[in-house]
Coordinates of C-alpha atoms in Angstrom, one line a residue:
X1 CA -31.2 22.3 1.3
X2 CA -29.7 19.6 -0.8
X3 CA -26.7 21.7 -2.3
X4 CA -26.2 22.7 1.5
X5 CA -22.1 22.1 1.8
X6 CA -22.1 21.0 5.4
X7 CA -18.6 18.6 5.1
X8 CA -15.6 20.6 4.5
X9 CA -12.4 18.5 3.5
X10 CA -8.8 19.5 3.7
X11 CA -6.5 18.1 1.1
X12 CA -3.2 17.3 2.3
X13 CA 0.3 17.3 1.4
X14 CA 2.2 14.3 1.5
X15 CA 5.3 15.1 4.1
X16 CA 6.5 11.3 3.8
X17 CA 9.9 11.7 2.5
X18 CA 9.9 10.3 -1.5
X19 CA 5.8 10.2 -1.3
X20 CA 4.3 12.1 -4.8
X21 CA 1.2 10.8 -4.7
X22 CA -1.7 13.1 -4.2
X23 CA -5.5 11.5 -2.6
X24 CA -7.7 14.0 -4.7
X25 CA -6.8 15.1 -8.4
X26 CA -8.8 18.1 -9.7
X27 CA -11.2 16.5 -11.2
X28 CA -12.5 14.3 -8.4
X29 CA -12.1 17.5 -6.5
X30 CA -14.5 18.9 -9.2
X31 CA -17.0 16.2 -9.0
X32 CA -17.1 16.1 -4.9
X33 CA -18.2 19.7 -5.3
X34 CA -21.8 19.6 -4.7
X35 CA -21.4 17.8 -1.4
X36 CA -17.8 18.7 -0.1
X37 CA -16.3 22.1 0.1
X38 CA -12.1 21.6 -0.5
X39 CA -9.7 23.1 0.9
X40 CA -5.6 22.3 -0.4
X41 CA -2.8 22.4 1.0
X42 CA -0.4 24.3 -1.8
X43 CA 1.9 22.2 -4.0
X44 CA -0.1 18.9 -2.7
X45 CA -0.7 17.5 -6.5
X46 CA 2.4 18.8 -8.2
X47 CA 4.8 15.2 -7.4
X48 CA 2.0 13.4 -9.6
X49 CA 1.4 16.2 -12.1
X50 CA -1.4 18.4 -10.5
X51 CA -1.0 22.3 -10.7
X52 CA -2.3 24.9 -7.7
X53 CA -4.1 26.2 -10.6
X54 CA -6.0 23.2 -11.7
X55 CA -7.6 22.6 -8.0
X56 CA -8.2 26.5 -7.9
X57 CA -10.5 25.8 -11.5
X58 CA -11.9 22.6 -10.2
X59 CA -13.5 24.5 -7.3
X60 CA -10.9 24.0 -4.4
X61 CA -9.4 26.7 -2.2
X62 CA -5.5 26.6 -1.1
X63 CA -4.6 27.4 2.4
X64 CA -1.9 26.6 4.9
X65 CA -2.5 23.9 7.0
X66 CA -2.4 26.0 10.4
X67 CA -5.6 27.9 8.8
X68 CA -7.0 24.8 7.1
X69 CA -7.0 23.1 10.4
X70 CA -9.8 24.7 12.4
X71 CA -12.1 25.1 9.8
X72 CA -12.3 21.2 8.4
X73 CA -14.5 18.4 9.0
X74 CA -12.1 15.8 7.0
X75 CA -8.2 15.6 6.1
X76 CA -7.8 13.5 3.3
X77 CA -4.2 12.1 2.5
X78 CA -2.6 9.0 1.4
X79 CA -0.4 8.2 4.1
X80 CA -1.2 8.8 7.5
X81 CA -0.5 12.3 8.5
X82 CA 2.6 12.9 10.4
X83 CA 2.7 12.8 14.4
X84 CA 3.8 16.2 14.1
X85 CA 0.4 17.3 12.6
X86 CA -1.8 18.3 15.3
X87 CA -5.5 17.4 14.5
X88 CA -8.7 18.8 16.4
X89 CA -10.8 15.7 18.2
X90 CA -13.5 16.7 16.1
X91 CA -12.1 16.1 12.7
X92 CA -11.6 12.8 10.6
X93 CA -8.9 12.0 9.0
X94 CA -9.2 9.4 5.6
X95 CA -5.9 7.5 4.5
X96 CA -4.4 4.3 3.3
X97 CA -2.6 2.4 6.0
X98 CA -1.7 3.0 9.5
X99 CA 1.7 2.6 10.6
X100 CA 2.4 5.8 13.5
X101 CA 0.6 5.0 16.5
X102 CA -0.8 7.9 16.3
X103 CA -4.2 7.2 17.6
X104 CA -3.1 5.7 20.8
X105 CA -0.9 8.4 21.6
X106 CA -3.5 10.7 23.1
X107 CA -6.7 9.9 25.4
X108 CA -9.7 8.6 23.8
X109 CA -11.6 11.9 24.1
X110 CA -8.6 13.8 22.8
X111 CA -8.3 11.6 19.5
X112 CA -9.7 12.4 15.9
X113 CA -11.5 9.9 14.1
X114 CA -9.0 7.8 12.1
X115 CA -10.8 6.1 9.1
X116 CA -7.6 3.9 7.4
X117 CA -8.7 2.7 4.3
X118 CA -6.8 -0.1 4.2
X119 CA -9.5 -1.7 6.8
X120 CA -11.9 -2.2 3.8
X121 CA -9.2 -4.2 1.8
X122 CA -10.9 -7.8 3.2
X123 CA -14.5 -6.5 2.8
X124 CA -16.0 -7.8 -0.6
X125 CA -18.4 -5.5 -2.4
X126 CA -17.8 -2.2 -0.4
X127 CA -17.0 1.2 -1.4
X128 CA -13.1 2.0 -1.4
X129 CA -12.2 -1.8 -0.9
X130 CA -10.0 -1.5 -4.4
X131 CA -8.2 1.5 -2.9
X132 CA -5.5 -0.9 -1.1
X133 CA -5.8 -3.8 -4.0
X134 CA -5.2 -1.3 -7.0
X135 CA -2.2 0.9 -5.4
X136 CA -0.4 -2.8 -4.2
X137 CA -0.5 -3.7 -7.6
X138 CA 0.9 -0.6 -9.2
X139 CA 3.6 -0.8 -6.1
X140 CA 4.0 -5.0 -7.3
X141 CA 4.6 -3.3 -11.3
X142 CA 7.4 -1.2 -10.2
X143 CA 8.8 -3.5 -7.7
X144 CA 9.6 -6.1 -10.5
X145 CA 10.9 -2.6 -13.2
X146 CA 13.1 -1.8 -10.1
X147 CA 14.6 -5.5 -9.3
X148 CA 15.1 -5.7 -13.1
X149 CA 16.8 -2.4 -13.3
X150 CA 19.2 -3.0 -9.9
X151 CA 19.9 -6.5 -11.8
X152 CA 20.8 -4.8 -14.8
X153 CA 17.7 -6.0 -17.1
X154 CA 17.5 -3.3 -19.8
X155 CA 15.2 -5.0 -22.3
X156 CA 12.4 -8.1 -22.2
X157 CA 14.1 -11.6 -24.0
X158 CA 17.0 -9.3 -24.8
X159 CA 18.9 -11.6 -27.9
X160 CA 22.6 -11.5 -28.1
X161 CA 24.3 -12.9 -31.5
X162 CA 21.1 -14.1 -32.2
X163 CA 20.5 -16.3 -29.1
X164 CA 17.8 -15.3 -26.0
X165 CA 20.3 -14.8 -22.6
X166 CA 19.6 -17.0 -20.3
X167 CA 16.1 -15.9 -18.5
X168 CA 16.4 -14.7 -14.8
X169 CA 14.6 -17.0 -12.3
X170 CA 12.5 -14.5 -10.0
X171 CA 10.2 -15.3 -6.9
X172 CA 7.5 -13.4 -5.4
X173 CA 6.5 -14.3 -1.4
X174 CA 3.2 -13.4 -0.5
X175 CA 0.0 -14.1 -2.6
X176 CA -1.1 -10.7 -2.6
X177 CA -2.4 -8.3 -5.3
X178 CA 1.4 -6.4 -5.3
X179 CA 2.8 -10.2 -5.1
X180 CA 1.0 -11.3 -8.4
X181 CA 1.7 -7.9 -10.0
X182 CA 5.6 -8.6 -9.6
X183 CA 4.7 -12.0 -10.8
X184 CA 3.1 -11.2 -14.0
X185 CA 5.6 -7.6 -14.8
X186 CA 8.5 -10.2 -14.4
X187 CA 7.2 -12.7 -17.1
X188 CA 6.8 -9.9 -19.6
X189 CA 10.4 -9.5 -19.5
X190 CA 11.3 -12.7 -19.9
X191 CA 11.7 -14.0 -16.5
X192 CA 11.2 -17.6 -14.9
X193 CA 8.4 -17.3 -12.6
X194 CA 7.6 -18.6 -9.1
X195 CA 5.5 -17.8 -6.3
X196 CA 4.5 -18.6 -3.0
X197 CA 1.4 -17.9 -0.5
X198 CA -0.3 -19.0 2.5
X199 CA -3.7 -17.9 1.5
X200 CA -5.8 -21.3 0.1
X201 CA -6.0 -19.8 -3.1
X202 CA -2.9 -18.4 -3.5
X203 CA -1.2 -21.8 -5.4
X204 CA -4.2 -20.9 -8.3
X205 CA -3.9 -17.5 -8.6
X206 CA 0.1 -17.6 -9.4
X207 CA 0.0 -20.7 -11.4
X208 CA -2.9 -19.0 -13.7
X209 CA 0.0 -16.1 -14.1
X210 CA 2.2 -19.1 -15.4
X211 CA 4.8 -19.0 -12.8
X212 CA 5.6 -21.7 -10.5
X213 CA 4.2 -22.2 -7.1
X214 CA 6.7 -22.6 -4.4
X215 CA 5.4 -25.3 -2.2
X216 CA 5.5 -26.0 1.8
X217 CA 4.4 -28.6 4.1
X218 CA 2.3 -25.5 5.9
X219 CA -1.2 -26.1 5.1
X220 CA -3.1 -23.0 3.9
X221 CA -4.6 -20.6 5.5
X222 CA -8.2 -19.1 5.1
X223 CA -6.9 -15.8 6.3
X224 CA -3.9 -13.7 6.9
X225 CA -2.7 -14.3 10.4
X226 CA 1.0 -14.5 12.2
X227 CA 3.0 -17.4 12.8
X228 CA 4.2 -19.8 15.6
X229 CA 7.7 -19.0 15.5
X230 CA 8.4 -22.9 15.3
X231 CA 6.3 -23.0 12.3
X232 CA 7.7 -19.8 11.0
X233 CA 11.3 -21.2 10.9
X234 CA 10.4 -24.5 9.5
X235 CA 8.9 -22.6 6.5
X236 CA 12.3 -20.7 5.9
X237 CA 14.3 -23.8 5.8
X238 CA 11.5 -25.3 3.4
X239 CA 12.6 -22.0 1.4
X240 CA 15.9 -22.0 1.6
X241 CA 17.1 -23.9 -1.2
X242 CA 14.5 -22.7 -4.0
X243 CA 15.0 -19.1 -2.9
X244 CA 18.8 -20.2 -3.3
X245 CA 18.6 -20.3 -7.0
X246 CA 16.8 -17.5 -7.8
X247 CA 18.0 -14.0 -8.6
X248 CA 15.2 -11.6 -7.9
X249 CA 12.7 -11.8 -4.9
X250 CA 10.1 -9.7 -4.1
X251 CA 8.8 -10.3 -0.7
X252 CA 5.2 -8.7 0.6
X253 CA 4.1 -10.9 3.7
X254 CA 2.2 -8.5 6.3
X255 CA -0.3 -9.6 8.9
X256 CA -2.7 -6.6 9.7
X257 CA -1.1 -4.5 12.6
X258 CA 1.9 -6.8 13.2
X259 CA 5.3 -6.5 12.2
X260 CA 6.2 -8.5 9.3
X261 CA 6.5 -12.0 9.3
X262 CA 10.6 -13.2 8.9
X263 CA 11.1 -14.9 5.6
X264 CA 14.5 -14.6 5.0
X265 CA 17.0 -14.6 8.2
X266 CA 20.7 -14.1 7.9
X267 CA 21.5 -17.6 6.7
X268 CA 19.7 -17.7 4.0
X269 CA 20.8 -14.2 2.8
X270 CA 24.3 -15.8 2.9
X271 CA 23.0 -18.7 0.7
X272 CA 21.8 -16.7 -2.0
X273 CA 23.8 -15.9 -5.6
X274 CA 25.7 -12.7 -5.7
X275 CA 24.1 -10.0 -7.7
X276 CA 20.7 -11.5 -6.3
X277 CA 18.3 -8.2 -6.2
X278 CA 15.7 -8.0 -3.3
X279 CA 12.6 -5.6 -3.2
X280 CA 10.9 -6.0 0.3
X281 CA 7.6 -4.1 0.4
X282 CA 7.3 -5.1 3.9
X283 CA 9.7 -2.5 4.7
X284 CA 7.5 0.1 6.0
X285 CA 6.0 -2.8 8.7
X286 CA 9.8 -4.2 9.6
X287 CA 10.3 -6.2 6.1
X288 CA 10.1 -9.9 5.4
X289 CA 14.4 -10.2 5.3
X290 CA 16.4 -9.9 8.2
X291 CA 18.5 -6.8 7.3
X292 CA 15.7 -4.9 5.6
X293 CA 16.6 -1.2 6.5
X294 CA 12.9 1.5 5.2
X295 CA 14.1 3.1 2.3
X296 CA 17.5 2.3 2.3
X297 CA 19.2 0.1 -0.1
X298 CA 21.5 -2.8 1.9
X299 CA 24.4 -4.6 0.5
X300 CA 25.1 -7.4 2.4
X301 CA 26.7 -11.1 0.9
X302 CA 26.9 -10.1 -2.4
X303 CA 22.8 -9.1 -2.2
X304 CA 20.8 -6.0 -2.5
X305 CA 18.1 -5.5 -0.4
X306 CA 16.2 -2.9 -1.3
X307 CA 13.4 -1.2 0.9
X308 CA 12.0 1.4 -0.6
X309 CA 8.3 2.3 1.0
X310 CA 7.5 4.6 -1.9
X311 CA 8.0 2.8 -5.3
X312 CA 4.1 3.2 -6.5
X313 CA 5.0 6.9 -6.5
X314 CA 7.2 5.8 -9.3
X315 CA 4.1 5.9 -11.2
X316 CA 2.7 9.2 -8.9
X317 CA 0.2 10.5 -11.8
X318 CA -1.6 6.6 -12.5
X319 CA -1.2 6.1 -8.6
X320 CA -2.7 8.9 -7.9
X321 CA -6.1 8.9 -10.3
X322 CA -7.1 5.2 -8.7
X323 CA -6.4 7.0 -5.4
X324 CA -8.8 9.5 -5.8
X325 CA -11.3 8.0 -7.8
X326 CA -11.7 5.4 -5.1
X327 CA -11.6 7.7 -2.5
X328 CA -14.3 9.9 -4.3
X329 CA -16.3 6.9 -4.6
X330 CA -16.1 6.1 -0.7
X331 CA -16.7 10.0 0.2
X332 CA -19.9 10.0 -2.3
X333 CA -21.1 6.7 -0.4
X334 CA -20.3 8.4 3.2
X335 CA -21.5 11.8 2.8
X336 CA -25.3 12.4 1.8
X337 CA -26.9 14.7 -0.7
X338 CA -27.2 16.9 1.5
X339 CA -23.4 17.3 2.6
X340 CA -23.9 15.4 6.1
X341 CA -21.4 12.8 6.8
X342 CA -23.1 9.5 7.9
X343 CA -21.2 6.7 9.4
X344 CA -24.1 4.0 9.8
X345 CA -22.9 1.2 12.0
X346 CA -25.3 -0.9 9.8
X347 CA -23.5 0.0 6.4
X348 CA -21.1 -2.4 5.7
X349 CA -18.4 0.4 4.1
X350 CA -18.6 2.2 7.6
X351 CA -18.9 -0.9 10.0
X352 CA -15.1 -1.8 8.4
X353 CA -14.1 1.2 8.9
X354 CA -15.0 1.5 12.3
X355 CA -14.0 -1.8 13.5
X356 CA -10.5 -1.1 14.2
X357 CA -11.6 2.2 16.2
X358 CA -14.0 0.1 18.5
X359 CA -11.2 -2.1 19.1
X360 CA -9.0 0.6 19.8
X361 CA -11.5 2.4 22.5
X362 CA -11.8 -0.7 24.2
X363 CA -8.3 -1.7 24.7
X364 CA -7.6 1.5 26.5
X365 CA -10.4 1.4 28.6

């Protein structure tokens, strides 16, 4: 009975537009197979270097998603699937970051179980909480390689007739793990540093990365949470000038179901240097700057604003192996030895991932 596969677990392909990461490589598909039975969707892994064949040897099964559907328990994927994917109630879906309403879309009874990793991001000591933190700071690494390369950065402390150029003064807005990533990729080339968060230990964490903290009269906060609008434009006018003199930003201020925080209206676009390079990651939640279009590149007063939602899949294959491993590790902690998925109110992994549901159910009550 213990190598009874009860859980069977369809493998998605990524539809988003740009998206090459995959949420299972082969091998994690290989070690999951004593308790989940796989079945892929074909091409899923090729964008981050994953043959149909390798999945085949590794013990998964390809099929369309029109047969796959009916006969899984789980759909796994990195992004949410598509509202044009049609799930059975029945079925639970696992992925990193909700941004479709999706689940509210249909009755209660109608809906499948959406388990969104990201809900486990602010839950110390749990299975799958390094999912979000280790893909926001692969997203941070090529958020700084891309503002370098828009700005025209080719080589770190690049020397010309044997005297360093002048070092490009780049800020990162947000205190998260992506934030600090930008941070510390921009100081390896050669940049001036500075950073700014909310979060109380946010001035710490980027001073110990040796940039500068970008201070406010706004006193910390234990938690991520949104604004008073008052208090929201007093902190852009406290930013105005230092952002002024700085020629890459990297902006990744998000509150949890909310669209993005405004850190950077009009006017202080207009204030900024031309040639000044932009990466919002808060595209894909309505971006941090004013005239942040998702995955479009703006030129507006001389700036670039660039909001691409897919720049980790500029690294799809490294991306993609923390991806899986981590989700491994959550679907080893969720489904027993004996292939029965368990989601125990009193286990901490599945009470996070749960919360969000309950809240859910009871708002349309």
């Amino acid at each position: 009975m213990s190598n009874f596969i009860r859980v069977r677990a369809g493998l998605l392909r990524e539809t988003h537009p740009g998206e090459r990461r995959v949420a299972l490589t082969p091998e994690d598909v290989r070690r999951l197979s004593k308790r989940v039975s796989v079945r892929f969707e074909r091409g899923c892994g090729v964008g981050a270097g994953h043959v149909d064949e390798a999945y085949v040897v590794a013990g998964g099964e390809p099929a369309e998603f029109a047969d796959m559907v009916p006969s899984s328990d789980i759909f796994v994927s990195v992004r949410q699937p598509a509202t044009t994917r049609v799930f059975p109630a029945t079925a639970t879906l696992v992925f990193l970051g909700s941004h479709a309403p999706l689940a509210t879309r249909l009755p209660s009874g109608a809906r499948p179980l959406h388990l969104d990793i990201a809900r486990l991001s602010c839950v110390q000591g749990v299975k799958g909480a390094d999912i979000s933190s280790r893909q926001a700071a692969i997203t941070g690494h090529a958020a700084a390689l891309e503002a370098a390369r828009q700005f025209g950065i080719s080589h770190p402390m690049l020397m010309v007739d044997g005297s360093f150029v002048r070092p490009v003064r780049m800020a990162a807005l947000g205190g998260d793990a992506a934030s600090l990533q930008a941070l510390a990729t921009a100081r390896r080339l050669g940049a001036l540093t500075h950073g700014f968060g909310l979060a109380k230990d946010s001035q710490d964490k980027i001073e110990r990365l040796g940039a500068r903290f970008l201070g406010t009269t706004l006193a910390p906060m234990p938690f991520p949470r949104a604004l008073p609008e008052q208090q929201l434009a007093r902190l852009r006018r406290e930013l105005s000038d230092p952002l002024s003199k700085m020629q890459l930003i990297t902006t990744n201020a998000v509150i949890p179901g909310q669209t993005a925080p405004l850190l950077l209206d009009e006017d202080m676009l207009s204030r900024l240097s031309p040639g000044t390079v932009i990466v919002d990651l808060a595209a894909e939640n309505g971006g941090n700057c004013a005239l942040t279009r998702a995955d479009e590149v703006i030129n507006v007063f001389g700036v670039r604003i660039i909001g691409s939602t897919t720049l980790a899949s500029h690294e799809a294959a490294e991306a993609s192996r923390h991806f899986s491993e981590g989700v491994r590790n959550l679907l080893e902690h969720l489904i027993n030895t004996d292939g029965v998925l368990r989601l125990d109110p009193s286990d901490p992994t599945a009470a996070a991932l749960l919360k969000e549901v309950a809240k859910t159910t009871r708002a349309s009550s």
